[in-house]
Each structure stands twice: as C-alpha cells, then as structure tokens.
XYZ file of N, CA and C in Angstrom:
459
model
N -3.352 16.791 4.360
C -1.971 16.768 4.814
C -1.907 16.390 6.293
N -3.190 16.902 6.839
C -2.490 16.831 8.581
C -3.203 15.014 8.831
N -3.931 14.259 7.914
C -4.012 12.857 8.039
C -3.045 12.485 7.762
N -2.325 12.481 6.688
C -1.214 11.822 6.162
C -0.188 11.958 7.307
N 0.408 13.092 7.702
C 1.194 13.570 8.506
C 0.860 12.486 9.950
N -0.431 12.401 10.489
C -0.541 11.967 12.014
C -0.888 10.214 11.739
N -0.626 9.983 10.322
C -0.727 8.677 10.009
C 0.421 7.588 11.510
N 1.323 8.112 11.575
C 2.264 7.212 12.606
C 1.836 7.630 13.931
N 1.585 8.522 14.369
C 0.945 8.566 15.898
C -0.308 7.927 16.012
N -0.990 7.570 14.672
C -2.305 7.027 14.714
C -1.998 5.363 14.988
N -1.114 4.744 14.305
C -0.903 3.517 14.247
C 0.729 3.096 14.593
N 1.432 3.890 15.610
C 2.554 3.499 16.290
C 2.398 2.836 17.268
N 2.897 2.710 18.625
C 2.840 1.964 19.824
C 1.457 1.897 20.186
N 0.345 2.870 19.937
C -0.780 3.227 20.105
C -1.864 1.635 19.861
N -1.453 1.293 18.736
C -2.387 0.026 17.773
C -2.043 -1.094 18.674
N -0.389 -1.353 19.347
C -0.278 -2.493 20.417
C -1.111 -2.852 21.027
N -1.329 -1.645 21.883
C -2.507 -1.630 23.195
C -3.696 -1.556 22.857
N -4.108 -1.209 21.616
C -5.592 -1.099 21.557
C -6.373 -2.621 21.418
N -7.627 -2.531 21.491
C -8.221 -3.609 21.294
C -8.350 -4.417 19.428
N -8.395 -5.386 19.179
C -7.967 -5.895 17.859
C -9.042 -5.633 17.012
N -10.160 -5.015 17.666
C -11.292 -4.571 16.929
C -11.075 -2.960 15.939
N -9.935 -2.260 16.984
C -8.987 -1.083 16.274
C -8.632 -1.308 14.911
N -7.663 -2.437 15.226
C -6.262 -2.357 14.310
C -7.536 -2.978 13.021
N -8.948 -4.005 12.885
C -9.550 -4.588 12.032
C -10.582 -3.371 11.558
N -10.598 -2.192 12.319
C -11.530 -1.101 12.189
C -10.731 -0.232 10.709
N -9.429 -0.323 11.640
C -8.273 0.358 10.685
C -7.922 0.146 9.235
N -7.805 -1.389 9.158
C -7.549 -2.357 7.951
C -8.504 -2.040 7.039
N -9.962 -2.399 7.576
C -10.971 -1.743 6.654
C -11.148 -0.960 6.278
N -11.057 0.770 6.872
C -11.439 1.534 6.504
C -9.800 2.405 5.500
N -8.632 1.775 5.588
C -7.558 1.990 4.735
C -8.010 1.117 3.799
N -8.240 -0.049 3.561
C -8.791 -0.687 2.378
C -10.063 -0.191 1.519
N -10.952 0.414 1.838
C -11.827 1.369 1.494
C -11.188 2.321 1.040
N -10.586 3.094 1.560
C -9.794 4.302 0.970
C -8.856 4.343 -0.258
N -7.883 3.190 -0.355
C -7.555 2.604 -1.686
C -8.141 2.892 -2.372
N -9.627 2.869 -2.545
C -10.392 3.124 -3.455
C -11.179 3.882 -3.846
N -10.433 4.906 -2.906
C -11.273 6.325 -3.321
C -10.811 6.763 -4.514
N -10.868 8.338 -4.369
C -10.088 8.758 -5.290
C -9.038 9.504 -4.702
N -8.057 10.044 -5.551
C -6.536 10.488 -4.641
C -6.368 11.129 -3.544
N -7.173 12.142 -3.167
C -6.687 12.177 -1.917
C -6.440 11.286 -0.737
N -7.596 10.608 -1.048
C -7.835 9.548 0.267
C -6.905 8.216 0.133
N -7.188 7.910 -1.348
C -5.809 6.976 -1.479
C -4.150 7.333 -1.007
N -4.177 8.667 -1.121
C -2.563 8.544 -0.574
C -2.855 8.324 0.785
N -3.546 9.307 1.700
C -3.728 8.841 2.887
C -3.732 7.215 3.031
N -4.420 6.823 2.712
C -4.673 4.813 2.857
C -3.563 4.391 2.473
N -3.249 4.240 1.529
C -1.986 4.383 1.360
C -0.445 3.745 2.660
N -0.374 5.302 3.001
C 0.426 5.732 3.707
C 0.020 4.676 5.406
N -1.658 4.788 5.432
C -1.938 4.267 6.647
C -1.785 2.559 6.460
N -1.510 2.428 5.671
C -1.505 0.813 5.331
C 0.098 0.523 5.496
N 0.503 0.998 5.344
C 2.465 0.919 4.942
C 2.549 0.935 7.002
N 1.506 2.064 7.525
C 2.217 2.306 8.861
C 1.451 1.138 9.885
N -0.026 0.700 9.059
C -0.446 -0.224 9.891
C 0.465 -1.454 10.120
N 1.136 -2.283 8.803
C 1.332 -3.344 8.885
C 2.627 -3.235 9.808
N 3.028 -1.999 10.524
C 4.532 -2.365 10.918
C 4.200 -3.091 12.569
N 2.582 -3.153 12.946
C 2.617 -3.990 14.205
C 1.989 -5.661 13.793
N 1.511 -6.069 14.762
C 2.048 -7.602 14.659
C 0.075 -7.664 14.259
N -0.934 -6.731 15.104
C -2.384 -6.939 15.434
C -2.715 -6.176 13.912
N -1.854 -4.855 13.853
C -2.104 -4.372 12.339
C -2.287 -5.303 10.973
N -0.657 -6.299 11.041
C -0.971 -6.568 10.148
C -1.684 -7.719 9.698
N -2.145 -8.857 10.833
C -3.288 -9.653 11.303
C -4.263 -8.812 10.798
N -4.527 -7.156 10.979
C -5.685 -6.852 10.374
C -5.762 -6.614 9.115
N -4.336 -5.990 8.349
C -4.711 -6.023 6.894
C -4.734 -7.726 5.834
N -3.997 -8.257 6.905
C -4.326 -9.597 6.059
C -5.541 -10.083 5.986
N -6.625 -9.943 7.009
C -8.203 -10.005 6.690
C -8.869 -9.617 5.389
N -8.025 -8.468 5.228
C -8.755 -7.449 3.959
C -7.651 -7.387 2.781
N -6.846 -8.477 2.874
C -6.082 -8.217 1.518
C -6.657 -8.493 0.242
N -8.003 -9.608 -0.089
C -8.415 -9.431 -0.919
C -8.611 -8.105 -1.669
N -9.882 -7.525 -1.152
C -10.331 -5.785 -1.297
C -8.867 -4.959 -1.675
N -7.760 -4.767 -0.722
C -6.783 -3.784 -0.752
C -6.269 -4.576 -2.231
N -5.935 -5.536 -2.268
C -5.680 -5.908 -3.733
C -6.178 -5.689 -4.875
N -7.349 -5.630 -5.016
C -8.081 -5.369 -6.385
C -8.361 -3.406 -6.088
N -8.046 -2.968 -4.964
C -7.796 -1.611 -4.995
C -6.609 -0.932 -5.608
N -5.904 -1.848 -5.217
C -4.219 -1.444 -5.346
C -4.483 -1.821 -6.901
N -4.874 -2.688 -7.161
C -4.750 -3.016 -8.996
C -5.150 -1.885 -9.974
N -6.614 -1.425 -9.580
C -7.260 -0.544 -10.141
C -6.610 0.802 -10.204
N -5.399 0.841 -9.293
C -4.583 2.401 -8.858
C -3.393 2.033 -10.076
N -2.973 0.892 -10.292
C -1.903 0.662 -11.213
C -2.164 0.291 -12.151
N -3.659 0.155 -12.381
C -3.913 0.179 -13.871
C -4.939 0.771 -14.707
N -5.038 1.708 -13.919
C -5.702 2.841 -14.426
C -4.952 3.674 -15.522
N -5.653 4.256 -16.469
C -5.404 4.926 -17.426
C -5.522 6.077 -17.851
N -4.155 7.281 -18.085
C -4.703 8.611 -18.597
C -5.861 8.369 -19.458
N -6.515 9.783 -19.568
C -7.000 10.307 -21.012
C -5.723 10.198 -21.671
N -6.292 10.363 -23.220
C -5.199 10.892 -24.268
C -5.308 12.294 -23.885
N -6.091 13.164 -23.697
C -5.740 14.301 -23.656
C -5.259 15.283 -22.516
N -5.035 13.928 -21.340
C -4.521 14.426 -20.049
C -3.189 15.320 -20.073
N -3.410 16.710 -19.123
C -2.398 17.575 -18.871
C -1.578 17.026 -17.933
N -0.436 17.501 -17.824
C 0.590 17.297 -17.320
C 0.376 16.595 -16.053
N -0.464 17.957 -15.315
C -0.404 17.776 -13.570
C -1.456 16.386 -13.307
N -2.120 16.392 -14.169
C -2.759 14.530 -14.225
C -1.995 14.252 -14.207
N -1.018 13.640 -15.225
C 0.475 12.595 -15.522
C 1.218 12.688 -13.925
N 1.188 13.535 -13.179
C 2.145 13.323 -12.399
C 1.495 13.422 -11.248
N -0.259 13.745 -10.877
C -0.609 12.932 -9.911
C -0.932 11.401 -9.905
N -0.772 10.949 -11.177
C -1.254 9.828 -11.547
C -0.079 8.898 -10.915
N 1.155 9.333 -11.434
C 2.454 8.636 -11.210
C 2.820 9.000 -9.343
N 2.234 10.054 -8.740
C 2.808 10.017 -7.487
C 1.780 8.983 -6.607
N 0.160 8.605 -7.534
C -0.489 7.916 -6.882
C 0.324 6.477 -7.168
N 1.166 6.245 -8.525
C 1.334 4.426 -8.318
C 2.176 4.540 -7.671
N 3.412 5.718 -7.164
C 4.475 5.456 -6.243
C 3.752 5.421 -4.707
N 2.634 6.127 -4.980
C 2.363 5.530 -3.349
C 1.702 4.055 -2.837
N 0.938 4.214 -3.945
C 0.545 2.534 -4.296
C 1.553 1.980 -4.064
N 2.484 1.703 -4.932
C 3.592 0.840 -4.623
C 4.837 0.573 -3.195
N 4.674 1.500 -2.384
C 5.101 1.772 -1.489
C 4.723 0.796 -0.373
N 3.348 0.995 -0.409
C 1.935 -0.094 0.730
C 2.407 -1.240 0.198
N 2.055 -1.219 -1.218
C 2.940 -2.746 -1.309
C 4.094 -3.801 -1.182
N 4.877 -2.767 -0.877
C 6.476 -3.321 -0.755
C 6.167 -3.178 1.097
N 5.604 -2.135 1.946
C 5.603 -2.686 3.041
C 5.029 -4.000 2.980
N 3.513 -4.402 2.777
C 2.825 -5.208 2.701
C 3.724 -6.680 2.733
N 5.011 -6.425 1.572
C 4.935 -7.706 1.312
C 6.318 -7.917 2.119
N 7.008 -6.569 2.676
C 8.344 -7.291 3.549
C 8.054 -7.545 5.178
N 6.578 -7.032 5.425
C 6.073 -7.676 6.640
C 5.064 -9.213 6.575
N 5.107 -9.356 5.327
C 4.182 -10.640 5.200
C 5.077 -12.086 5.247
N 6.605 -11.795 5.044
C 7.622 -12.490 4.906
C 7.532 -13.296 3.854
N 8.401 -14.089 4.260
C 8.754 -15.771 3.156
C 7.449 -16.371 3.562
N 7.683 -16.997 1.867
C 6.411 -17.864 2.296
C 5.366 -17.353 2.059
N 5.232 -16.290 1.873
C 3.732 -15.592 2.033
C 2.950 -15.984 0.826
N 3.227 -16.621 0.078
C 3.185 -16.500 -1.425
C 1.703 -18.162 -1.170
N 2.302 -18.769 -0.223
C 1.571 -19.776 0.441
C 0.200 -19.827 1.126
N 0.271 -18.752 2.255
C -0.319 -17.734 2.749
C -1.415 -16.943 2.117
N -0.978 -16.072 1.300
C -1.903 -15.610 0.975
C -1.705 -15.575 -0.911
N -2.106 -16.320 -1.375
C -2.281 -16.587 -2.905
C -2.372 -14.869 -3.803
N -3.167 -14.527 -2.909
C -4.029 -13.526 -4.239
C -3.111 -12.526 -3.891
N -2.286 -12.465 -3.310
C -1.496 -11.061 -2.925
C -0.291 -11.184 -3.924
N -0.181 -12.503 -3.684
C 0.972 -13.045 -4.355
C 1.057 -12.876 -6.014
N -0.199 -13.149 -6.483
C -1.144 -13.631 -7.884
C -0.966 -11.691 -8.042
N -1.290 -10.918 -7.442
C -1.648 -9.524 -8.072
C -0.148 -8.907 -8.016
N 0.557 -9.219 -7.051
C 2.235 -8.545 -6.988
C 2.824 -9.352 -8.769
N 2.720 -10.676 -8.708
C 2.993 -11.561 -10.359
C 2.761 -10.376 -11.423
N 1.217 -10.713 -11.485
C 0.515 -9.838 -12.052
C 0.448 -8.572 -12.565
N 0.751 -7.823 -11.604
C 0.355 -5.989 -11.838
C 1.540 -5.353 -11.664
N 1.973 -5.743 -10.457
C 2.836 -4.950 -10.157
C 4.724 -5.793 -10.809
N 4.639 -6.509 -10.722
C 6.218 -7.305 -11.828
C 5.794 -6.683 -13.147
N 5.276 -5.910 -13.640
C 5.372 -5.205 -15.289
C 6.554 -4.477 -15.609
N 6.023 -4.406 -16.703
C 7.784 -3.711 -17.123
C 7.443 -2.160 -16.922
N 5.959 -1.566 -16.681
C 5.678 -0.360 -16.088
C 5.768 -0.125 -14.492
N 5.835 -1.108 -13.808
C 5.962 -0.632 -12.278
C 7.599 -1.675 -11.801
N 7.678 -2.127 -12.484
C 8.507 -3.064 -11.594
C 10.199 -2.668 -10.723
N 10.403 -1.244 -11.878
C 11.559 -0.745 -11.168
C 11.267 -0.248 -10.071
N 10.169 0.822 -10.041
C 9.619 1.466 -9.130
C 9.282 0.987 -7.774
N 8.629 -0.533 -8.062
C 8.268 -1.102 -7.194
C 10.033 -1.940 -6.187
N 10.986 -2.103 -7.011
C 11.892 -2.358 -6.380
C 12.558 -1.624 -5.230
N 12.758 0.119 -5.714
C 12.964 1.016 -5.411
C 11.992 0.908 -3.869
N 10.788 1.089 -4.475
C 10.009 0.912 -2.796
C 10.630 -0.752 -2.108
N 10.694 -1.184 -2.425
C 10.875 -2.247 -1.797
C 12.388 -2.312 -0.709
N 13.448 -1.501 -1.386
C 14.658 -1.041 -1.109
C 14.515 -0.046 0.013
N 13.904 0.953 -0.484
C 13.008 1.977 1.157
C 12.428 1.599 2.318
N 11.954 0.460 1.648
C 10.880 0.254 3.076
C 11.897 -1.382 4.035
N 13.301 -1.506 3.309
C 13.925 -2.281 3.840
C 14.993 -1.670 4.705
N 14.722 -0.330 3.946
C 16.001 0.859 4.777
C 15.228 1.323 5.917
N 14.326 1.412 5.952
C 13.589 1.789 7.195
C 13.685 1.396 8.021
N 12.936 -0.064 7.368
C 12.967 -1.143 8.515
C 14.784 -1.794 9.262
N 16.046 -0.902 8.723
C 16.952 -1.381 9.596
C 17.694 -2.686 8.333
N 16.948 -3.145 7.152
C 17.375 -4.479 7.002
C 17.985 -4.116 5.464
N 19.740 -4.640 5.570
C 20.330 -4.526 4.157
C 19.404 -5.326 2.968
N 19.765 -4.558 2.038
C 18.618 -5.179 0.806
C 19.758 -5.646 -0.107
C-alpha cells in the first residue's frame, strides 16, 4: 500500500529533473513488475499510468512497450480455475481494471497517430483489449484518465 500510495511523489515533478537514466530505470523496472504476480502488478501498474504523465517518462515507457505489452496481455488473458473462489474472481477482475487503466493512460499520452508509432501497442490494444470482455471497461478507463487529465471525452 505505502508503494502504491507514494507512486506520484515518486514520478511527479521529481522525474523532470532527474537524469533520463531515472525515468528508463523506472520504465523497466514497472515493465518487469507487470509481470509479476498481483501485488507488484498493481503497483506497476499504477507506476506506469503516473510515469507516462511526463514528457522523459513517457520517452521511457515507449522503450519498453514491447515487454509492458505482452505483460499487460498475459494480465488480460489469463484464466480462472474452474474451481476458483470468489476472492480470486475479484482479485482477478481488480487486476484487469488496473491493467486497463495503464493502458488507457498509455494510450491518451501516446496521442494520434500512435498507431504509426508504435505498431505493437496498437496490434495488442486491437487485439486484447477491444474484446467484448474488456472493452467497456477499458472505455470507462479511458474516460478517467481523460477526466484527470482536464480533457472532455
């Protein structure tokens, strides 16, 4: 909790000034974390949504969008057991809402065009996340992270 929580003092005005070896230190080791298992993924997560909101951040997660992509895939298409209890089902579902969250930052700081840019981001958002299992969800984040950012959706 207290990572998740100091996620924005970690990567607010702080990531400007630092050296670009930071913000590429950062990218990596949130792209790694994707692929943990849940705890660390929400953290990454969360640190990925707060990295990309600077200009050196998100220069650094675009280095590593391959990796964060086939992370982010594996989080949304992963599969209960059949005999999974409840509190599975609904860490499972608070992990694709956080998944999906990184992604809707990801892709309203990557702008227009991005689709040009960076192919495979583009190819796995098509892909994984436009299903008829994430795609409301993923709108919903997409709607949040436009309210944040100040911009009517």
């Amino acid at each position: 909790k207290v990572c998740h929580d100091d996620v924005p003092t970690t990567t607010g005005d702080f990531l400007d000034g630092a050296p670009p070896g930071f913000a590429n230190g950062v990218a990596t080791a949130a792209s790694l974390g994707a692929g943990d298992h849940y705890d660390v993924k929400i953290v990454a997560h969360a640190l990925i949504g707060a990295l990309v909101k600077s200009r050196l951040g998100l220069e650094a997660a675009r280095g590593v969008l391959p990796e964060t992509c086939a992370a982010f895939k594996a989080t949304l298409t992963a599969r209960l057991k059949s005999d999974a209890v409840k509190q599975e089902a609904d860490r499972a579902a608070d992990l694709a809402r956080s998944c999906l969250r990184a992604v809707a930052a990801l892709r309203a700081k990557l702008g227009e065009g991005h689709e040009e840019r960076d192919p495979a981001f583009a190819a796995f958002v098509a892909e994984t996340v436009m299903t008829e299992k994430h795609a409301k969800a993923f709108e919903d984040a997409c709607a949040a992270a436009a309210e944040e950012d100040g911009v009517a959706v």
